[in-house]
């Protein structure tokens, strides 16, 4: 759970331990992060609906106000295997060599492995 007090934000850092190369790890990390961000939005939305403090159609639709903010999510992958990591380190690397125009990648998030 993520907590904030005054000027400090406390969060749980996600660590994914790998003993084997996972060739889709950037997507896996993206999914973990997306689930966490979705949980943050749902928690804020539940609180607003309980407090009945959503004042506009846009706020009611999203359950989120212009003043609400998300806490950054950091997922770190630690590889413990004996073979050198030869898998992609980003979503963009997973797209290299595909038949998609390379300019399209400029408009997608990279999701680097950290």
Coordinates of C-alpha atoms in Angstrom, one line a residue:
X1 CA 0.0 0.0 0.0
X2 CA 1.2 3.5 -0.7
X3 CA 1.0 6.2 1.9
X4 CA 1.8 9.9 1.9
X5 CA 2.5 12.1 4.9
X6 CA 3.3 15.8 4.4
X7 CA 6.1 16.1 1.9
X8 CA 7.1 12.4 2.0
X9 CA 5.6 9.6 -0.1
X10 CA 6.1 6.0 1.0
X11 CA 5.6 3.2 -1.5
X12 CA 6.3 -0.5 -2.0
X13 CA 8.9 -1.1 -4.6
X14 CA 8.1 -4.0 -6.9
X15 CA 11.0 -6.5 -7.4
X16 CA 10.6 -9.3 -10.0
X17 CA 13.3 -12.0 -9.5
X18 CA 14.1 -14.0 -12.6
X19 CA 16.3 -17.1 -12.7
X20 CA 15.6 -17.8 -16.4
X21 CA 15.5 -15.3 -19.2
X22 CA 11.9 -14.1 -19.8
X23 CA 11.7 -12.9 -23.4
X24 CA 8.5 -10.9 -22.8
X25 CA 9.7 -9.3 -19.5
X26 CA 9.1 -5.7 -20.6
X27 CA 5.4 -6.6 -21.2
X28 CA 5.2 -8.4 -17.9
X29 CA 6.6 -5.3 -16.1
X30 CA 4.1 -3.1 -18.0
X31 CA 1.2 -5.3 -16.9
X32 CA 2.4 -5.1 -13.2
X33 CA 2.6 -1.4 -13.4
X34 CA -0.7 -1.0 -15.1
X35 CA -2.5 -3.2 -12.5
X36 CA -0.9 -1.0 -9.8
X37 CA -2.0 2.2 -11.4
X38 CA -5.5 0.8 -12.0
X39 CA -5.7 -0.1 -8.3
X40 CA -4.7 3.4 -7.3
X41 CA -7.4 4.9 -9.5
X42 CA -10.0 2.4 -8.2
X43 CA -9.1 3.3 -4.6
X44 CA -9.3 7.0 -5.2
X45 CA -12.6 6.5 -7.0
X46 CA -14.1 4.4 -4.2
X47 CA -13.1 7.1 -1.7
X48 CA -14.8 9.8 -3.8
X49 CA -18.0 7.8 -4.2
X50 CA -18.1 7.1 -0.5
X51 CA -17.6 10.8 0.3
X52 CA -20.1 11.9 -2.4
X53 CA -17.7 14.7 -3.4
X54 CA -17.6 14.3 -7.2
X55 CA -19.0 17.6 -8.5
X56 CA -19.0 17.4 -12.3
X57 CA -20.0 14.8 -15.0
X58 CA -16.4 14.3 -15.9
X59 CA -15.4 13.6 -12.2
X60 CA -18.4 11.3 -11.8
X61 CA -17.5 9.4 -15.1
X62 CA -13.9 8.8 -14.1
X63 CA -14.2 8.8 -10.3
X64 CA -11.1 11.0 -10.4
X65 CA -10.8 14.8 -10.0
X66 CA -8.3 17.2 -11.5
X67 CA -6.7 17.5 -8.1
X68 CA -6.1 13.7 -7.7
X69 CA -2.7 12.3 -8.5
X70 CA -1.1 8.9 -8.9
X71 CA 2.0 7.7 -7.1
X72 CA 4.8 6.5 -9.5
X73 CA 5.2 2.8 -9.7
X74 CA 8.7 1.3 -10.0
X75 CA 9.2 -2.3 -10.9
X76 CA 12.8 -3.6 -10.9
X77 CA 13.7 -6.9 -12.6
X78 CA 16.6 -8.8 -11.0
X79 CA 18.1 -11.5 -13.1
X80 CA 19.9 -14.2 -11.2
X81 CA 20.6 -16.7 -14.1
X82 CA 24.0 -18.0 -15.1
X83 CA 23.6 -17.2 -18.9
X84 CA 24.0 -13.6 -20.1
X85 CA 20.6 -11.9 -20.5
X86 CA 19.9 -11.9 -24.2
X87 CA 16.2 -10.9 -24.0
X88 CA 14.8 -7.5 -24.8
X89 CA 15.3 -4.8 -22.2
X90 CA 12.4 -2.6 -23.5
X91 CA 9.1 -2.8 -25.3
X92 CA 10.7 -1.0 -28.3
X93 CA 13.3 -3.8 -28.6
X94 CA 10.5 -6.3 -28.7
X95 CA 9.1 -4.4 -31.7
X96 CA 12.3 -4.3 -33.7
X97 CA 12.2 -6.3 -36.8
X98 CA 8.4 -6.3 -36.9
X99 CA 6.6 -5.1 -40.0
X100 CA 5.3 -2.0 -38.2
X101 CA 6.6 1.3 -39.4
X102 CA 9.4 2.4 -37.0
X103 CA 7.8 5.8 -36.6
X104 CA 4.9 4.2 -34.8
X105 CA 7.3 3.2 -32.0
X106 CA 7.9 6.9 -31.4
X107 CA 4.3 7.1 -30.1
X108 CA 4.5 4.0 -27.8
X109 CA 5.9 3.8 -24.3
X110 CA 9.2 2.1 -24.1
X111 CA 8.9 0.3 -20.7
X112 CA 12.6 -0.2 -20.0
X113 CA 13.5 -3.0 -17.7
X114 CA 15.0 -1.5 -14.5

